[in-house]
């Protein structure tokens, strides 16, 4: 949808989750670049209105490695894990009924677009303030080094992606707004098998920060039987998938390092942007 047609979210004082869950959902347009049905909407509740994205389950395309009709739940589960970390890297997201049936509803983020998070550079070194991802084919005769910013916010997102097993961390799924960074489009997550595909490999093999270790310890506690996060995820994922989340957190704490590509699955999503 062109920017000129978007309805600004405005200033919201109501808890966004309450607004998204109980508000009147009105479809304003469709984001046609997406592979699944993605509808641009407004949601109004008790005199307040905000822009949001609504992805009905009925508009999901089948995937060979995920059960049909589960992508919306995975988006909500990614938000729940993000919320539990305290980093709040995923916009508020709920599961609710809408004009086209049950689906995911997420607060719209107006990205500023003025931060350089990814780049292609000549040569073999990323340069100060950047981390190398790998060589990228620019055209038939030229390659360049794909890099991402050496940014604490991106590093936190890399840890979150490792926990939720994100199979599709593209550049277009990174939104910078008001000094904050958000990750969106988390339907292809929480597979019980290793499916991590991301552009954020710059810290692969490096030690986790002390902050990340503390966050992972908190997740381990929240994911224990009877833990708050474990109960929320149990309503959205299978038992095997929830157990796989626990195992990924345990593995990260045991290694103390950012994961590296396994070599058993394409490490970079396509298209990367």
mmCIF file of C-alpha atoms in Angstrom:
data_model
loop_
_atom_site.group_PDB
_atom_site.id
_atom_site.type_symbol
_atom_site.label_atom_id
_atom_site.label_comp_id
_atom_site.label_asym_id
_atom_site.label_seq_id
_atom_site.Cartn_x
_atom_site.Cartn_y
_atom_site.Cartn_z
ATOM 1 C CA UNK A 1 0.000 0.000 0.000
ATOM 2 C CA UNK A 2 1.429 3.441 -0.883
ATOM 3 C CA UNK A 3 2.535 5.509 2.096
ATOM 4 C CA UNK A 4 0.077 8.254 1.140
ATOM 5 C CA UNK A 5 -2.830 5.852 1.730
ATOM 6 C CA UNK A 6 -1.723 4.718 5.186
ATOM 7 C CA UNK A 7 -3.639 5.834 8.214
ATOM 8 C CA UNK A 8 -1.297 6.966 11.022
ATOM 9 C CA UNK A 9 -1.456 4.943 14.208
ATOM 10 C CA UNK A 10 -1.684 8.061 16.365
ATOM 11 C CA UNK A 11 -0.967 8.252 20.074
ATOM 12 C CA UNK A 12 -2.309 5.226 21.927
ATOM 13 C CA UNK A 13 -2.598 5.220 25.720
ATOM 14 C CA UNK A 14 -4.570 1.962 25.965
ATOM 15 C CA UNK A 15 -2.515 -1.232 26.325
ATOM 16 C CA UNK A 16 -1.894 -2.150 22.653
ATOM 17 C CA UNK A 17 -2.803 -5.778 23.341
ATOM 18 C CA UNK A 18 -6.192 -4.700 24.702
ATOM 19 C CA UNK A 19 -6.717 -2.445 21.705
ATOM 20 C CA UNK A 20 -5.740 -5.197 19.255
ATOM 21 C CA UNK A 21 -7.790 -7.890 20.990
ATOM 22 C CA UNK A 22 -11.038 -6.034 21.681
ATOM 23 C CA UNK A 23 -11.052 -3.184 19.160
ATOM 24 C CA UNK A 24 -13.241 -2.903 16.070
ATOM 25 C CA UNK A 25 -11.101 -4.149 13.188
ATOM 26 C CA UNK A 26 -11.624 -2.408 9.842
ATOM 27 C CA UNK A 27 -9.776 -3.450 6.678
ATOM 28 C CA UNK A 28 -8.322 -0.481 4.782
ATOM 29 C CA UNK A 29 -6.209 -2.196 2.135
ATOM 30 C CA UNK A 30 -3.979 -5.117 1.211
ATOM 31 C CA UNK A 31 -0.191 -5.378 1.194
ATOM 32 C CA UNK A 32 0.232 -7.176 -2.112
ATOM 33 C CA UNK A 33 3.979 -7.855 -1.937
ATOM 34 C CA UNK A 34 3.426 -10.558 0.694
ATOM 35 C CA UNK A 35 3.146 -14.260 -0.185
ATOM 36 C CA UNK A 36 0.259 -14.716 2.278
ATOM 37 C CA UNK A 37 -2.788 -12.497 2.765
ATOM 38 C CA UNK A 38 -1.665 -9.383 4.676
ATOM 39 C CA UNK A 39 -4.307 -6.735 5.309
ATOM 40 C CA UNK A 40 -3.658 -3.175 6.453
ATOM 41 C CA UNK A 41 -6.305 -2.239 9.012
ATOM 42 C CA UNK A 42 -7.324 0.130 11.741
ATOM 43 C CA UNK A 43 -8.476 -1.022 15.148
ATOM 44 C CA UNK A 44 -10.650 1.236 17.346
ATOM 45 C CA UNK A 45 -11.454 0.793 21.029
ATOM 46 C CA UNK A 46 -12.995 3.212 23.558
ATOM 47 C CA UNK A 47 -12.215 6.306 21.528
ATOM 48 C CA UNK A 48 -8.688 5.303 20.488
ATOM 49 C CA UNK A 49 -7.563 4.103 17.073
ATOM 50 C CA UNK A 50 -4.339 2.608 15.756
ATOM 51 C CA UNK A 51 -3.091 1.096 12.531
ATOM 52 C CA UNK A 52 -2.400 -2.628 12.463
ATOM 53 C CA UNK A 53 -1.705 -5.631 10.258
ATOM 54 C CA UNK A 54 -4.204 -8.502 10.099
ATOM 55 C CA UNK A 55 -3.157 -11.858 8.627
ATOM 56 C CA UNK A 56 -6.109 -14.255 8.495
ATOM 57 C CA UNK A 57 -5.362 -17.962 8.771
ATOM 58 C CA UNK A 58 -7.580 -18.485 5.714
ATOM 59 C CA UNK A 59 -5.058 -16.509 3.628
ATOM 60 C CA UNK A 60 -2.016 -18.613 4.518
ATOM 61 C CA UNK A 61 -0.270 -20.552 1.749
ATOM 62 C CA UNK A 62 0.586 -24.191 2.631
ATOM 63 C CA UNK A 63 4.230 -24.935 3.472
ATOM 64 C CA UNK A 64 5.816 -28.364 3.233
ATOM 65 C CA UNK A 65 7.619 -28.126 6.597
ATOM 66 C CA UNK A 66 4.874 -26.539 8.736
ATOM 67 C CA UNK A 67 1.363 -27.766 9.590
ATOM 68 C CA UNK A 68 -1.325 -25.916 7.635
ATOM 69 C CA UNK A 69 -3.051 -23.019 9.359
ATOM 70 C CA UNK A 70 -0.422 -22.441 12.066
ATOM 71 C CA UNK A 71 1.529 -19.384 10.891
ATOM 72 C CA UNK A 72 -0.617 -16.868 12.786
ATOM 73 C CA UNK A 73 -0.064 -18.750 16.039
ATOM 74 C CA UNK A 74 3.682 -18.729 15.402
ATOM 75 C CA UNK A 75 3.657 -14.963 14.935
ATOM 76 C CA UNK A 76 1.948 -14.588 18.295
ATOM 77 C CA UNK A 77 4.351 -17.054 19.918
ATOM 78 C CA UNK A 78 7.312 -15.010 18.619
ATOM 79 C CA UNK A 79 5.826 -11.921 20.264
ATOM 80 C CA UNK A 80 5.349 -13.797 23.540
ATOM 81 C CA UNK A 81 8.998 -14.883 23.590
ATOM 82 C CA UNK A 82 10.149 -11.374 22.657
ATOM 83 C CA UNK A 83 8.014 -9.942 25.454
ATOM 84 C CA UNK A 84 9.471 -12.430 27.932
ATOM 85 C CA UNK A 85 13.021 -11.327 27.080
ATOM 86 C CA UNK A 86 12.195 -7.738 28.039
ATOM 87 C CA UNK A 87 13.719 -6.564 24.751
ATOM 88 C CA UNK A 88 10.307 -6.088 23.084
ATOM 89 C CA UNK A 89 11.720 -6.583 19.597
ATOM 90 C CA UNK A 90 8.395 -7.739 18.109
ATOM 91 C CA UNK A 91 5.429 -5.338 17.895
ATOM 92 C CA UNK A 92 2.430 -6.259 20.093
ATOM 93 C CA UNK A 93 0.697 -9.213 18.420
ATOM 94 C CA UNK A 94 -2.481 -11.115 19.294
ATOM 95 C CA UNK A 95 -4.638 -13.902 17.909
ATOM 96 C CA UNK A 96 -8.226 -12.802 17.297
ATOM 97 C CA UNK A 97 -11.270 -13.107 15.099
ATOM 98 C CA UNK A 98 -11.632 -10.669 12.211
ATOM 99 C CA UNK A 99 -13.559 -9.976 9.013
ATOM 100 C CA UNK A 100 -11.996 -13.050 7.342
ATOM 101 C CA UNK A 101 -11.880 -15.328 10.359
ATOM 102 C CA UNK A 102 -9.236 -15.970 12.983
ATOM 103 C CA UNK A 103 -5.837 -14.478 12.363
ATOM 104 C CA UNK A 104 -2.867 -12.615 13.695
ATOM 105 C CA UNK A 105 -3.272 -8.904 14.467
ATOM 106 C CA UNK A 106 -0.126 -6.813 14.996
ATOM 107 C CA UNK A 107 0.420 -3.154 15.765
ATOM 108 C CA UNK A 108 1.610 -1.261 12.680
ATOM 109 C CA UNK A 109 5.116 0.217 12.912
ATOM 110 C CA UNK A 110 5.897 3.271 10.778
ATOM 111 C CA UNK A 111 9.543 2.646 9.918
ATOM 112 C CA UNK A 112 11.678 5.760 9.573
ATOM 113 C CA UNK A 113 13.883 4.224 6.870
ATOM 114 C CA UNK A 114 16.816 6.484 7.795
ATOM 115 C CA UNK A 115 19.050 3.873 9.443
ATOM 116 C CA UNK A 116 21.525 1.795 7.448
ATOM 117 C CA UNK A 117 21.334 -1.732 8.835
ATOM 118 C CA UNK A 118 22.481 -3.710 5.773
ATOM 119 C CA UNK A 119 24.913 -2.905 2.972
ATOM 120 C CA UNK A 120 26.973 -4.331 0.125
ATOM 121 C CA UNK A 121 30.641 -3.305 0.138
ATOM 122 C CA UNK A 122 33.581 -3.926 -2.157
ATOM 123 C CA UNK A 123 36.601 -5.745 -0.796
ATOM 124 C CA UNK A 124 36.913 -8.487 1.780
ATOM 125 C CA UNK A 125 36.613 -6.522 5.038
ATOM 126 C CA UNK A 126 33.347 -5.132 6.444
ATOM 127 C CA UNK A 127 34.817 -1.904 7.804
ATOM 128 C CA UNK A 128 34.347 -0.235 11.180
ATOM 129 C CA UNK A 129 30.865 -0.580 12.621
ATOM 130 C CA UNK A 130 29.885 -3.494 10.370
ATOM 131 C CA UNK A 131 29.856 -7.303 10.553
ATOM 132 C CA UNK A 132 30.380 -9.558 7.548
ATOM 133 C CA UNK A 133 27.696 -12.033 6.493
ATOM 134 C CA UNK A 134 29.168 -13.425 3.252
ATOM 135 C CA UNK A 135 29.696 -12.829 -0.454
ATOM 136 C CA UNK A 136 26.663 -11.848 -2.517
ATOM 137 C CA UNK A 137 26.258 -12.031 -6.281
ATOM 138 C CA UNK A 138 25.525 -8.507 -7.517
ATOM 139 C CA UNK A 139 25.441 -9.366 -11.225
ATOM 140 C CA UNK A 140 26.969 -11.915 -13.602
ATOM 141 C CA UNK A 141 30.462 -10.493 -13.244
ATOM 142 C CA UNK A 142 30.562 -8.982 -9.764
ATOM 143 C CA UNK A 143 30.191 -10.027 -6.156
ATOM 144 C CA UNK A 144 30.230 -7.876 -3.055
ATOM 145 C CA UNK A 145 30.479 -8.446 0.674
ATOM 146 C CA UNK A 146 27.096 -8.453 2.417
ATOM 147 C CA UNK A 147 27.354 -6.772 5.827
ATOM 148 C CA UNK A 148 25.048 -5.742 8.639
ATOM 149 C CA UNK A 149 25.515 -3.068 11.287
ATOM 150 C CA UNK A 150 27.413 -4.001 14.452
ATOM 151 C CA UNK A 151 24.404 -2.841 16.446
ATOM 152 C CA UNK A 152 23.337 -4.010 19.919
ATOM 153 C CA UNK A 153 19.691 -4.067 18.819
ATOM 154 C CA UNK A 154 20.479 -6.373 15.894
ATOM 155 C CA UNK A 155 22.556 -8.561 18.170
ATOM 156 C CA UNK A 156 19.623 -8.990 20.536
ATOM 157 C CA UNK A 157 17.437 -9.869 17.557
ATOM 158 C CA UNK A 158 19.994 -12.483 16.462
ATOM 159 C CA UNK A 159 19.640 -14.122 19.882
ATOM 160 C CA UNK A 160 15.848 -14.005 19.702
ATOM 161 C CA UNK A 161 15.933 -15.560 16.211
ATOM 162 C CA UNK A 162 18.111 -18.386 17.510
ATOM 163 C CA UNK A 163 15.599 -19.088 20.288
ATOM 164 C CA UNK A 164 12.522 -19.050 18.040
ATOM 165 C CA UNK A 165 14.360 -20.795 15.166
ATOM 166 C CA UNK A 166 13.485 -18.095 12.641
ATOM 167 C CA UNK A 167 13.591 -19.495 9.120
ATOM 168 C CA UNK A 168 13.147 -16.152 7.335
ATOM 169 C CA UNK A 169 15.040 -13.175 8.785
ATOM 170 C CA UNK A 170 15.183 -10.985 5.677
ATOM 171 C CA UNK A 171 16.330 -7.390 5.509
ATOM 172 C CA UNK A 172 12.780 -6.280 4.806
ATOM 173 C CA UNK A 173 11.711 -7.766 8.134
ATOM 174 C CA UNK A 174 13.772 -5.202 10.066
ATOM 175 C CA UNK A 175 12.005 -1.963 10.987
ATOM 176 C CA UNK A 176 13.740 0.978 12.655
ATOM 177 C CA UNK A 177 11.463 3.580 14.252
ATOM 178 C CA UNK A 178 12.165 6.232 16.855
ATOM 179 C CA UNK A 179 15.540 4.778 17.749
ATOM 180 C CA UNK A 180 14.068 1.320 18.302
ATOM 181 C CA UNK A 181 14.382 -1.785 16.176
ATOM 182 C CA UNK A 182 11.544 -4.236 15.480
ATOM 183 C CA UNK A 183 11.453 -7.580 13.741
ATOM 184 C CA UNK A 184 8.312 -8.616 11.872
ATOM 185 C CA UNK A 185 6.996 -11.568 9.811
ATOM 186 C CA UNK A 186 7.530 -14.490 12.171
ATOM 187 C CA UNK A 187 5.249 -17.091 10.621
ATOM 188 C CA UNK A 188 8.137 -19.385 9.681
ATOM 189 C CA UNK A 189 9.386 -20.010 13.217
ATOM 190 C CA UNK A 190 9.447 -22.642 15.972
ATOM 191 C CA UNK A 191 10.091 -25.634 13.724
ATOM 192 C CA UNK A 192 11.333 -28.492 15.890
ATOM 193 C CA UNK A 193 14.137 -29.078 13.350
ATOM 194 C CA UNK A 194 16.969 -26.606 12.736
ATOM 195 C CA UNK A 195 15.612 -24.041 10.264
ATOM 196 C CA UNK A 196 17.577 -20.897 11.212
ATOM 197 C CA UNK A 197 17.984 -18.727 8.113
ATOM 198 C CA UNK A 198 19.033 -15.144 8.673
ATOM 199 C CA UNK A 199 21.079 -12.202 7.481
ATOM 200 C CA UNK A 200 22.362 -11.682 11.024
ATOM 201 C CA UNK A 201 25.261 -14.147 11.005
ATOM 202 C CA UNK A 202 27.874 -11.490 11.799
ATOM 203 C CA UNK A 203 28.294 -12.698 15.395
ATOM 204 C CA UNK A 204 28.319 -16.423 14.544
ATOM 205 C CA UNK A 205 30.602 -18.276 16.954
ATOM 206 C CA UNK A 206 31.250 -15.207 19.113
ATOM 207 C CA UNK A 207 30.565 -15.263 22.882
ATOM 208 C CA UNK A 208 27.113 -14.117 23.937
ATOM 209 C CA UNK A 209 26.952 -10.836 25.818
ATOM 210 C CA UNK A 210 26.384 -10.918 29.580
ATOM 211 C CA UNK A 211 23.013 -9.302 28.944
ATOM 212 C CA UNK A 212 22.016 -12.102 26.547
ATOM 213 C CA UNK A 213 23.080 -14.776 29.019
ATOM 214 C CA UNK A 214 20.922 -13.211 31.749
ATOM 215 C CA UNK A 215 17.964 -12.994 29.365
ATOM 216 C CA UNK A 216 18.387 -16.637 28.367
ATOM 217 C CA UNK A 217 18.474 -17.667 32.020
ATOM 218 C CA UNK A 218 15.199 -15.834 32.511
ATOM 219 C CA UNK A 219 13.710 -17.607 29.495
ATOM 220 C CA UNK A 220 14.850 -20.965 30.862
ATOM 221 C CA UNK A 221 12.959 -20.282 34.078
ATOM 222 C CA UNK A 222 9.861 -19.000 32.255
ATOM 223 C CA UNK A 223 9.872 -22.080 30.007
ATOM 224 C CA UNK A 224 10.017 -24.597 32.858
ATOM 225 C CA UNK A 225 6.921 -26.687 33.522
ATOM 226 C CA UNK A 226 4.326 -24.359 35.004
ATOM 227 C CA UNK A 227 6.228 -21.272 33.891
ATOM 228 C CA UNK A 228 4.268 -18.360 32.475
ATOM 229 C CA UNK A 229 5.887 -18.478 29.045
ATOM 230 C CA UNK A 230 5.580 -22.264 28.835
ATOM 231 C CA UNK A 231 1.835 -21.989 29.408
ATOM 232 C CA UNK A 232 1.407 -19.261 26.785
ATOM 233 C CA UNK A 233 3.386 -21.196 24.192
ATOM 234 C CA UNK A 234 1.502 -24.417 24.940
ATOM 235 C CA UNK A 235 -1.659 -22.742 23.633
ATOM 236 C CA UNK A 236 0.063 -21.801 20.372
ATOM 237 C CA UNK A 237 2.565 -24.570 19.541
ATOM 238 C CA UNK A 238 2.825 -28.347 19.796
ATOM 239 C CA UNK A 239 4.463 -30.045 22.783
ATOM 240 C CA UNK A 240 7.396 -31.045 20.578
ATOM 241 C CA UNK A 241 7.884 -27.471 19.429
ATOM 242 C CA UNK A 242 7.759 -26.075 22.968
ATOM 243 C CA UNK A 243 10.297 -28.662 24.081
ATOM 244 C CA UNK A 244 12.510 -27.649 21.146
ATOM 245 C CA UNK A 245 12.421 -24.022 22.379
ATOM 246 C CA UNK A 246 13.617 -25.231 25.783
ATOM 247 C CA UNK A 247 16.394 -27.211 24.131
ATOM 248 C CA UNK A 248 17.561 -24.241 22.043
ATOM 249 C CA UNK A 249 17.733 -22.034 25.151
ATOM 250 C CA UNK A 250 19.626 -24.761 27.007
ATOM 251 C CA UNK A 251 22.043 -25.202 24.095
ATOM 252 C CA UNK A 252 22.735 -21.462 23.848
ATOM 253 C CA UNK A 253 23.469 -21.252 27.570
ATOM 254 C CA UNK A 254 25.657 -24.334 27.432
ATOM 255 C CA UNK A 255 27.738 -23.092 24.507
ATOM 256 C CA UNK A 256 27.737 -19.454 25.591
ATOM 257 C CA UNK A 257 28.061 -18.464 21.946
ATOM 258 C CA UNK A 258 25.981 -17.260 19.033
ATOM 259 C CA UNK A 259 25.106 -20.219 16.777
ATOM 260 C CA UNK A 260 26.819 -20.758 13.442
ATOM 261 C CA UNK A 261 25.210 -22.135 10.264
ATOM 262 C CA UNK A 262 24.724 -25.883 10.531
ATOM 263 C CA UNK A 263 25.499 -26.593 6.887
ATOM 264 C CA UNK A 264 22.398 -28.800 6.717
ATOM 265 C CA UNK A 265 20.037 -25.988 5.702
ATOM 266 C CA UNK A 266 20.467 -22.842 3.564
ATOM 267 C CA UNK A 267 21.827 -20.221 5.956
ATOM 268 C CA UNK A 268 20.581 -17.167 4.061
ATOM 269 C CA UNK A 269 16.883 -16.592 3.229
ATOM 270 C CA UNK A 270 15.904 -15.978 -0.390
ATOM 271 C CA UNK A 271 15.385 -13.357 -1.491
ATOM 272 C CA UNK A 272 17.591 -11.809 1.235
ATOM 273 C CA UNK A 273 15.690 -8.495 1.212
#
